[in-house]
Coordinates of C-alpha atoms in Angstrom, one line a residue:
M1 CA 31.8 10.1 -40.5
S2 CA 30.0 7.0 -39.3
V3 CA 26.8 5.6 -40.9
A4 CA 25.0 6.4 -37.6
E5 CA 26.2 10.0 -37.7
R6 CA 25.1 10.3 -41.3
L7 CA 21.6 9.0 -40.4
G8 CA 21.2 11.7 -37.7
G9 CA 18.3 11.9 -35.3
P10 CA 18.2 9.3 -32.5
F11 CA 20.8 7.2 -34.2
S12 CA 23.6 9.7 -34.0
R13 CA 26.3 10.0 -31.3
P14 CA 26.0 12.7 -28.7
G15 CA 28.5 15.5 -28.7
P16 CA 29.0 19.0 -27.6
E17 CA 27.9 20.3 -31.0
R18 CA 24.4 18.8 -30.4
A19 CA 23.9 20.3 -27.0
V20 CA 22.0 23.2 -28.6
E21 CA 19.0 22.3 -30.8
E22 CA 19.9 22.6 -34.4
E23 CA 17.8 24.6 -36.8
P24 CA 15.9 22.5 -39.3
Q25 CA 17.9 22.0 -42.5
A26 CA 16.6 21.1 -45.9
R27 CA 17.6 17.7 -47.2
S28 CA 16.9 17.5 -50.9
D29 CA 19.2 14.6 -51.5
R30 CA 17.2 11.9 -49.8
G31 CA 14.2 11.6 -52.1
F32 CA 11.3 10.4 -49.9
G33 CA 12.3 12.0 -46.7
G34 CA 11.0 12.7 -43.2
R35 CA 8.3 15.2 -44.2
E36 CA 6.9 12.9 -46.9
A37 CA 7.0 10.0 -44.4
L38 CA 5.2 12.1 -41.8
A39 CA 2.4 13.0 -44.3
A40 CA 2.2 9.3 -45.4
M41 CA 1.8 8.2 -41.8
V42 CA -1.2 10.6 -41.4
V43 CA -2.8 9.2 -44.5
L44 CA -2.1 5.6 -43.6
T45 CA -3.5 6.1 -40.1
A46 CA -6.7 7.5 -41.7
I47 CA -7.0 4.5 -43.9
L48 CA -6.5 2.1 -41.0
V49 CA -9.1 3.9 -38.9
L50 CA -11.6 3.8 -41.8
L51 CA -11.0 0.1 -42.3
S52 CA -11.5 -0.7 -38.6
T53 CA -15.3 -0.7 -38.8
N54 CA -15.1 -3.4 -41.5
L55 CA -12.5 -5.8 -40.0
R56 CA -13.4 -7.8 -37.0
W57 CA -9.8 -8.9 -36.4
L58 CA -9.0 -5.2 -35.9
V59 CA -11.9 -4.8 -33.5
P60 CA -12.1 -8.3 -31.9
I61 CA -15.1 -7.6 -29.6
G62 CA -18.1 -9.8 -29.1
A63 CA -18.9 -13.0 -30.9
P64 CA -17.2 -13.6 -34.3
G65 CA -19.4 -12.4 -37.1
S66 CA -21.6 -10.3 -34.9
T67 CA -22.5 -6.7 -35.6
L68 CA -21.1 -4.2 -33.2
P69 CA -23.3 -1.5 -31.7
R70 CA -22.8 2.2 -32.7
W71 CA -21.6 3.1 -29.2
I72 CA -18.6 0.8 -29.6
L73 CA -17.9 1.8 -33.2
G74 CA -18.0 5.4 -32.2
P75 CA -18.2 8.5 -34.4
I76 CA -17.3 6.4 -37.5
A77 CA -20.0 3.8 -37.0
S78 CA -21.7 4.8 -40.3
L79 CA -18.7 3.7 -42.3
G80 CA -19.1 0.0 -41.2
N81 CA -20.8 -3.0 -42.6
H82 CA -19.4 -2.7 -46.1
D83 CA -18.1 -5.6 -48.1
L84 CA -14.4 -4.8 -48.7
P85 CA -12.5 -8.0 -49.8
I86 CA -9.2 -6.2 -49.8
A87 CA -9.7 -4.6 -46.4
G88 CA -7.6 -7.2 -44.6
P89 CA -4.5 -6.9 -46.9
M90 CA -4.9 -3.1 -46.8
A91 CA -4.8 -3.0 -43.1
S92 CA -1.8 -5.3 -42.9
A93 CA 0.0 -3.1 -45.4
C94 CA -0.8 0.0 -43.3
F95 CA 0.9 -1.6 -40.3
G96 CA 4.1 -2.2 -42.2
L97 CA 4.1 1.1 -44.0
I98 CA 3.4 3.1 -40.8
T99 CA 6.4 1.3 -39.2
L100 CA 8.5 2.2 -42.3
G101 CA 7.3 5.8 -42.1
W102 CA 8.3 6.0 -38.4
L103 CA 11.8 4.8 -39.3
L104 CA 12.1 7.4 -42.1
V105 CA 10.9 10.2 -39.8
L106 CA 13.5 9.1 -37.2
R107 CA 16.2 9.3 -39.9
D108 CA 15.4 12.9 -40.7
A109 CA 14.0 13.9 -37.3
D110 CA 16.6 16.7 -36.7
S111 CA 15.5 18.4 -40.0
L112 CA 11.8 18.5 -39.4
P113 CA 10.2 21.8 -38.4
M114 CA 8.0 21.7 -35.3
R115 CA 4.7 23.0 -36.7
P116 CA 4.0 20.1 -39.2
V117 CA 5.3 17.6 -36.6
L118 CA 2.7 18.8 -34.1
W119 CA 0.0 18.9 -36.7
A120 CA 0.7 15.3 -37.8
I121 CA 0.8 14.0 -34.2
G122 CA -2.4 15.8 -33.4
L123 CA -4.2 14.4 -36.5
M124 CA -3.1 10.8 -35.9
Y125 CA -3.9 10.9 -32.2
A126 CA -7.4 12.4 -32.9
M127 CA -8.1 9.7 -35.6
L128 CA -7.0 6.8 -33.4
L129 CA -9.0 8.3 -30.5
I130 CA -12.3 8.2 -32.4
A131 CA -11.6 4.7 -33.7
P132 CA -13.3 1.7 -32.0
P133 CA -11.0 -0.2 -29.6
L134 CA -8.4 -1.8 -31.8
L135 CA -6.9 -5.3 -31.4
S136 CA -7.9 -5.8 -27.8
T137 CA -10.9 -6.0 -25.4
D138 CA -8.9 -4.8 -22.4
V139 CA -10.9 -1.6 -22.0
F140 CA -13.9 -3.6 -21.1
T141 CA -11.9 -5.7 -18.6
Y142 CA -11.0 -2.4 -17.0
L143 CA -14.6 -1.4 -16.8
S144 CA -15.7 -4.8 -15.5
A145 CA -13.3 -4.6 -12.5
G146 CA -14.9 -1.3 -11.4
R147 CA -18.4 -2.6 -11.9
L148 CA -17.8 -5.7 -9.9
E149 CA -16.7 -3.7 -7.0
V150 CA -19.2 -0.8 -7.1
L151 CA -22.4 -2.4 -8.5
H152 CA -22.1 -6.0 -7.3
G153 CA -20.0 -5.8 -4.1
I154 CA -17.4 -8.3 -5.5
N155 CA -13.7 -7.8 -4.9
P156 CA -12.0 -7.6 -8.4
Y157 CA -8.8 -8.8 -6.9
L158 CA -10.4 -12.1 -6.0
H159 CA -12.7 -12.7 -9.0
G160 CA -12.8 -12.0 -12.8
P161 CA -15.7 -10.8 -14.9
V162 CA -17.2 -14.3 -15.3
V163 CA -18.7 -14.2 -11.8
K164 CA -21.3 -11.8 -13.1
P165 CA -22.2 -12.9 -16.7
E166 CA -25.4 -11.0 -16.5
D167 CA -23.6 -7.6 -16.3
P168 CA -23.9 -5.9 -19.6
V169 CA -20.1 -5.4 -19.8
F170 CA -19.4 -9.2 -19.7
G171 CA -20.4 -9.8 -23.3
W172 CA -17.7 -7.5 -24.5
T173 CA -14.8 -8.7 -22.3
G174 CA -12.2 -11.1 -23.6
L175 CA -13.1 -14.7 -23.1
V176 CA -9.5 -15.8 -22.6
W177 CA -9.1 -13.7 -19.4
C178 CA -12.7 -13.5 -18.2
D179 CA -12.0 -15.6 -15.1
T180 CA -8.8 -13.7 -14.2
P181 CA -8.9 -11.2 -11.3
T182 CA -7.6 -7.7 -12.0
V183 CA -3.8 -7.4 -12.1
Y184 CA -3.7 -3.5 -11.8
G185 CA -2.8 -1.5 -8.8
P186 CA -5.2 0.3 -6.5
V187 CA -4.9 3.6 -8.3
F188 CA -6.2 2.3 -11.5
S189 CA -8.8 0.2 -9.8
L190 CA -10.2 3.3 -8.2
I191 CA -10.3 5.0 -11.6
S192 CA -12.2 2.0 -13.0
A193 CA -14.6 2.2 -10.0
A194 CA -15.2 5.9 -10.7
L195 CA -16.7 4.9 -14.0
A196 CA -18.9 2.1 -12.7
N197 CA -22.1 4.2 -12.4
S198 CA -21.8 5.7 -15.9
S199 CA -22.9 4.0 -19.1
L200 CA -20.6 1.6 -20.8
A201 CA -20.3 4.0 -23.7
F202 CA -19.2 6.8 -21.4
G203 CA -16.7 4.5 -19.7
L204 CA -15.3 3.2 -22.9
W205 CA -14.7 6.6 -24.5
T206 CA -13.4 8.1 -21.3
L207 CA -10.7 5.4 -21.2
K208 CA -9.9 6.1 -24.8
V209 CA -9.6 9.8 -24.0
V210 CA -7.3 9.0 -21.0
A211 CA -5.1 6.9 -23.3
A212 CA -4.8 9.7 -25.9
L213 CA -4.1 12.4 -23.3
S214 CA -1.5 10.2 -21.7
A215 CA 0.2 9.8 -25.0
V216 CA 0.3 13.6 -25.4
A217 CA 1.7 13.9 -21.9
S218 CA 4.3 11.2 -22.6
A219 CA 5.4 13.0 -25.8
A220 CA 5.6 16.4 -24.0
L221 CA 7.5 14.9 -21.1
T222 CA 10.0 13.2 -23.4
W223 CA 10.6 16.5 -25.0
S224 CA 11.1 18.2 -21.7
I225 CA 13.4 15.6 -20.3
A226 CA 15.5 15.7 -23.4
K227 CA 15.8 19.5 -23.1
A228 CA 16.8 19.1 -19.4
L229 CA 19.5 16.6 -20.4
D230 CA 20.8 18.8 -23.3
R231 CA 19.8 16.2 -25.8
P232 CA 18.1 16.7 -29.2
A233 CA 14.4 17.0 -28.2
I234 CA 12.6 16.6 -31.5
P235 CA 14.2 13.2 -32.3
A236 CA 13.5 11.9 -28.8
M237 CA 9.9 13.1 -28.8
L238 CA 9.2 11.6 -32.3
F239 CA 10.8 8.2 -31.2
V240 CA 8.0 8.0 -28.6
A241 CA 5.1 9.9 -30.0
L242 CA 5.1 8.3 -33.5
N243 CA 6.0 4.8 -32.5
P244 CA 3.4 2.6 -34.3
V245 CA 2.8 0.3 -31.3
L246 CA 2.0 3.4 -29.1
L247 CA -0.3 4.7 -31.9
I248 CA -2.2 1.6 -33.0
H249 CA -2.2 -0.5 -29.8
G250 CA -1.8 2.2 -27.1
I251 CA -4.2 4.9 -28.3
G252 CA -6.2 2.7 -30.6
G253 CA -6.7 0.1 -27.9
G254 CA -7.2 2.5 -25.1
H255 CA -4.6 0.7 -22.9
N256 CA -3.7 1.9 -19.4
D257 CA 0.0 1.3 -20.2
L258 CA 0.0 4.9 -21.5
L259 CA -1.3 6.3 -18.3
M260 CA 1.4 4.4 -16.5
L261 CA 4.0 5.6 -19.0
A262 CA 3.0 9.3 -18.5
A263 CA 3.4 8.8 -14.7
V264 CA 6.8 7.2 -15.1
L265 CA 8.0 10.0 -17.3
L266 CA 6.7 12.6 -14.9
A267 CA 8.8 10.9 -12.2
V268 CA 11.9 11.0 -14.5
R269 CA 11.3 14.7 -15.2
L270 CA 11.1 15.4 -11.5
A271 CA 14.3 13.4 -10.9
V272 CA 16.3 15.3 -13.5
G273 CA 14.8 18.5 -12.2
S274 CA 16.3 17.9 -8.7
R275 CA 13.1 17.0 -7.0
P276 CA 13.9 13.4 -5.9
A277 CA 11.2 13.0 -3.2
A278 CA 8.4 14.0 -5.6
A279 CA 10.0 11.8 -8.3
G280 CA 9.9 8.7 -6.0
G281 CA 6.3 9.5 -5.0
V282 CA 5.1 9.8 -8.6
L283 CA 6.8 6.5 -9.5
A284 CA 5.0 4.8 -6.6
A285 CA 1.7 6.1 -8.2
A286 CA 2.8 4.6 -11.5
V287 CA 3.5 1.2 -9.9
A288 CA 0.0 1.5 -8.3
I289 CA -1.4 1.8 -11.8
K290 CA 0.6 -1.1 -13.3
A291 CA 3.3 -3.1 -11.6
T292 CA 5.7 -3.1 -14.5
A293 CA 6.6 0.5 -13.7
G294 CA 8.6 -1.0 -10.8
L295 CA 11.4 -1.9 -13.3
V296 CA 12.3 1.8 -13.3
L297 CA 12.7 2.1 -9.5
P298 CA 16.4 1.2 -9.0
F299 CA 17.4 3.4 -11.9
L300 CA 15.3 6.4 -10.8
V301 CA 16.9 6.1 -7.4
I302 CA 20.3 6.1 -9.0
G303 CA 19.5 8.9 -11.3
A304 CA 18.1 11.1 -8.6
G305 CA 21.4 10.9 -6.8
R306 CA 23.1 12.3 -9.9
H307 CA 21.2 15.6 -9.8
V308 CA 21.0 16.5 -6.1
E309 CA 22.8 15.6 -2.9
R310 CA 21.2 12.7 -1.1
G311 CA 18.8 12.4 -4.0
S312 CA 18.9 8.7 -4.0
R313 CA 17.8 8.5 -0.4
R314 CA 15.1 11.1 -0.8
A315 CA 13.7 9.4 -4.0
A316 CA 13.6 6.0 -2.1
A317 CA 11.9 7.7 0.8
G318 CA 9.4 9.4 -1.4
F319 CA 8.6 6.2 -3.1
A320 CA 8.1 4.3 0.1
A321 CA 5.9 7.0 1.7
V322 CA 3.5 7.2 -1.2
F323 CA 3.4 3.5 -1.8
V324 CA 2.6 2.8 1.8
T325 CA -0.1 5.4 1.7
I326 CA -1.6 4.0 -1.4
G327 CA -1.3 0.5 0.0
A328 CA -3.2 1.6 3.2
V329 CA -6.0 3.1 1.1
G330 CA -6.1 0.0 -1.1
T331 CA -6.3 -2.2 2.0
L332 CA -9.2 -0.2 3.5
I333 CA -11.1 -0.7 0.2
Y334 CA -10.1 -4.1 -1.0
G335 CA -8.6 -5.7 2.1
F336 CA -5.3 -7.4 1.6
S337 CA -6.4 -9.1 -1.6
W338 CA -4.7 -6.4 -3.7
L339 CA -1.4 -8.1 -2.6
R340 CA -2.5 -11.1 -4.7
I341 CA -1.5 -9.2 -7.9
P342 CA 1.9 -11.0 -8.2
S343 CA 0.4 -14.4 -7.8
T344 CA -2.4 -13.5 -10.3
I345 CA 0.2 -12.4 -12.8
A346 CA 2.2 -15.6 -12.2
N347 CA -0.9 -17.7 -12.8
G348 CA -1.6 -15.7 -16.0
V349 CA 1.8 -16.2 -17.6
T350 CA 1.3 -20.0 -17.5
R351 CA -1.5 -19.8 -20.0
N352 CA -0.7 -20.9 -23.5
A353 CA -2.7 -18.0 -24.9
G354 CA -0.3 -15.6 -23.3
E355 CA 2.6 -17.3 -24.9
L356 CA 1.3 -16.6 -28.4
S357 CA 3.1 -13.3 -28.6
S358 CA 6.1 -13.8 -26.5
I359 CA 9.6 -14.4 -28.0
P360 CA 10.4 -17.5 -25.9
G361 CA 6.9 -18.9 -26.7
M362 CA 7.5 -18.5 -30.4
I363 CA 10.9 -20.1 -30.2
F364 CA 9.7 -23.0 -28.2
G365 CA 6.5 -23.5 -30.3
Y366 CA 8.0 -23.3 -33.8
G367 CA 11.2 -25.0 -32.6
R368 CA 9.1 -27.9 -31.4
L369 CA 10.7 -27.7 -28.0
G370 CA 7.5 -28.3 -26.2
E371 CA 5.6 -26.2 -23.6
L372 CA 7.2 -23.5 -21.6
G373 CA 7.1 -25.4 -18.4
A374 CA 8.4 -24.5 -14.9
P375 CA 12.1 -25.3 -15.7
A376 CA 12.1 -23.0 -18.8
R377 CA 10.3 -20.2 -16.9
I378 CA 12.9 -20.4 -14.1
V379 CA 15.7 -20.2 -16.6
L380 CA 14.1 -17.2 -18.3
G381 CA 13.5 -15.5 -14.9
V382 CA 17.1 -16.0 -13.8
A383 CA 18.3 -14.6 -17.2
G384 CA 16.1 -11.6 -16.7
L385 CA 17.4 -11.1 -13.1
I386 CA 21.0 -11.3 -14.3
C387 CA 20.3 -8.7 -16.9
L388 CA 18.7 -6.5 -14.3
I389 CA 21.8 -6.7 -12.1
L390 CA 24.1 -5.9 -15.0
A391 CA 21.9 -3.0 -16.0
V392 CA 22.1 -1.6 -12.4
R393 CA 25.9 -2.0 -12.4
F394 CA 26.0 -0.1 -15.7
A395 CA 23.8 2.7 -14.3
L396 CA 26.1 3.0 -11.3
K397 CA 29.1 4.0 -13.5
G398 CA 28.0 7.6 -13.5
G399 CA 26.6 10.3 -15.6
E400 CA 23.2 9.7 -17.1
R401 CA 23.8 6.0 -17.7
W402 CA 20.8 5.3 -15.5
I403 CA 18.6 6.2 -18.5
A404 CA 20.3 3.6 -20.7
G405 CA 20.4 1.2 -17.8
A406 CA 16.6 1.4 -17.4
G407 CA 16.3 0.8 -21.1
F408 CA 18.5 -2.3 -20.9
A409 CA 16.5 -3.7 -18.0
I410 CA 13.1 -3.2 -19.7
L411 CA 14.4 -4.6 -22.9
A412 CA 15.6 -7.8 -21.1
A413 CA 12.3 -8.1 -19.3
M414 CA 10.4 -7.9 -22.7
V415 CA 12.7 -10.4 -24.3
F416 CA 12.7 -13.0 -21.6
T417 CA 9.0 -12.8 -20.5
S418 CA 6.7 -15.6 -21.5
Q419 CA 3.7 -13.1 -21.6
L420 CA 4.3 -10.3 -24.1
H421 CA 1.6 -8.3 -25.6
P422 CA 2.5 -5.5 -28.1
W423 CA 1.4 -2.6 -25.9
Y424 CA 3.8 -3.7 -23.1
I425 CA 6.8 -2.3 -25.0
V426 CA 5.7 1.3 -24.7
L427 CA 7.6 1.5 -21.4
I428 CA 11.0 1.1 -23.1
L429 CA 10.4 3.8 -25.7
P430 CA 11.3 7.0 -23.8
F431 CA 14.4 5.4 -22.2
A432 CA 15.6 4.3 -25.7
A433 CA 14.8 7.8 -27.1
L434 CA 16.6 9.6 -24.3
S435 CA 19.6 7.2 -24.1
D436 CA 22.8 7.9 -25.9
D437 CA 23.4 4.2 -26.2
R438 CA 22.4 3.0 -29.7
R439 CA 22.0 -0.6 -28.5
V440 CA 18.9 0.4 -26.5
K441 CA 17.5 2.3 -29.5
G442 CA 18.2 -0.6 -31.7
G443 CA 16.5 -3.0 -29.3
A444 CA 13.4 -0.8 -29.0
I445 CA 13.1 -0.6 -32.8
A446 CA 13.6 -4.4 -33.1
L447 CA 10.9 -5.0 -30.4
T448 CA 8.5 -2.7 -32.3
I449 CA 9.0 -4.6 -35.5
A450 CA 8.8 -8.0 -33.8
V451 CA 5.5 -7.4 -31.9
L452 CA 3.8 -5.3 -34.5
L453 CA 4.8 -7.2 -37.7
A454 CA 7.0 -10.3 -37.3
I455 CA 5.2 -12.3 -34.6
P456 CA 1.7 -11.6 -35.9
L457 CA 2.8 -12.6 -39.4
I458 CA 4.2 -15.9 -38.1
R459 CA 0.9 -16.6 -36.3
H460 CA -1.1 -15.7 -39.4
L461 CA 0.9 -18.2 -41.5
S462 CA 0.3 -20.9 -38.9
P463 CA -3.2 -20.3 -37.5
I464 CA -3.5 -23.2 -35.2
G465 CA -5.7 -21.6 -32.6
Y466 CA -5.4 -20.7 -28.9
A467 CA -4.0 -24.2 -27.9
W468 CA -1.1 -23.5 -30.2
P469 CA 1.5 -24.8 -30.3
Y470 CA 0.9 -27.6 -27.7
G471 CA -2.2 -29.2 -28.9
A472 CA -5.7 -29.2 -27.4

């Protein structure tokens, strides 16, 4: 028996004997096992949430050293403003230990009973929901785009929050991107616009609730897809639901990547359920939330053809029909300016601040290779395109390889991009969880460790500032 087979869970090889979900089995020979790790993750999440009101790097909103209002700190506001010298090291330790707990839970995933698993997920999601926005100001940027359009008559695809500094939301948006127009699709822009006439507090906590519910939907859909593909459902669901980046950055930060992820997974579920036209349409809506969902399109088209006759054509047609409809609505509201999203993204990736978390940026910076200029970006883009082509060829080989193919393509995009923020990697999680290729799973785990632990640690050890590593 191989080491992977002894580990079990998402690391094990698929086989006929695993087609039916196994009954949980006691494993007394492993010492600190999955159940203990699950309980530890709940406790560590509680500690991290409690520390968040006392650590400004965990809640990097407003001017450094300023006191945050109760409506941002939320239900745990009364726990703030305490002098805790060890809060920083404790929070950093929580990051590492939650990641270790996730790996231990994955190791024993096929032996965990469902009830404690669901209780643990519910508790962690609830705690991160009531925490203030963690490690990002993006939720305020979302709100600003809607307010620009509805309250000020300014097109958010042409201007960033800085054009209306008198708006109350501006003081809470991130200064690095305050002059950048929105890069999100018309569907999400309309969601932001719907919150414009509400209070900032209502808008903030609505977006946090949307993120948490999207995480719940993503976990449930991963489970459902695994069942439909006759793959172990609990390990697949835990790979996604308890991923520390999804927990801390996704739910904690209230990022719209989770809404996009839920839409992508609904499209995949429809594809494996032999509803290709609906699958293509839902994926179009996901792309209209955030463009990175488009990485899944060629693989969804291939996969739809595996489950029903002419499925590929019907999926492509469904995608085109819904995308054109959304585009028409977006054009009526925003003009053709929403088509500027690719150029806005391209302009954004040239900023040094965006390279702080990317793998190529770290290599170039600490390797003293200089700035990631146009030639380097072209090379990285070509490398990513080659990987995408190879992933499509792999997916065309038959069976459910399109799941792994999508995982490979997303993994390559994350590795070669010069603009990588931790929450971006949530898109790869379900494809790694549902794939029977351990290389995709290993890549997703490595990315999780890199963006949550390794890269932040390197940046902490060399705190040179936003101009890093290229000087002022």
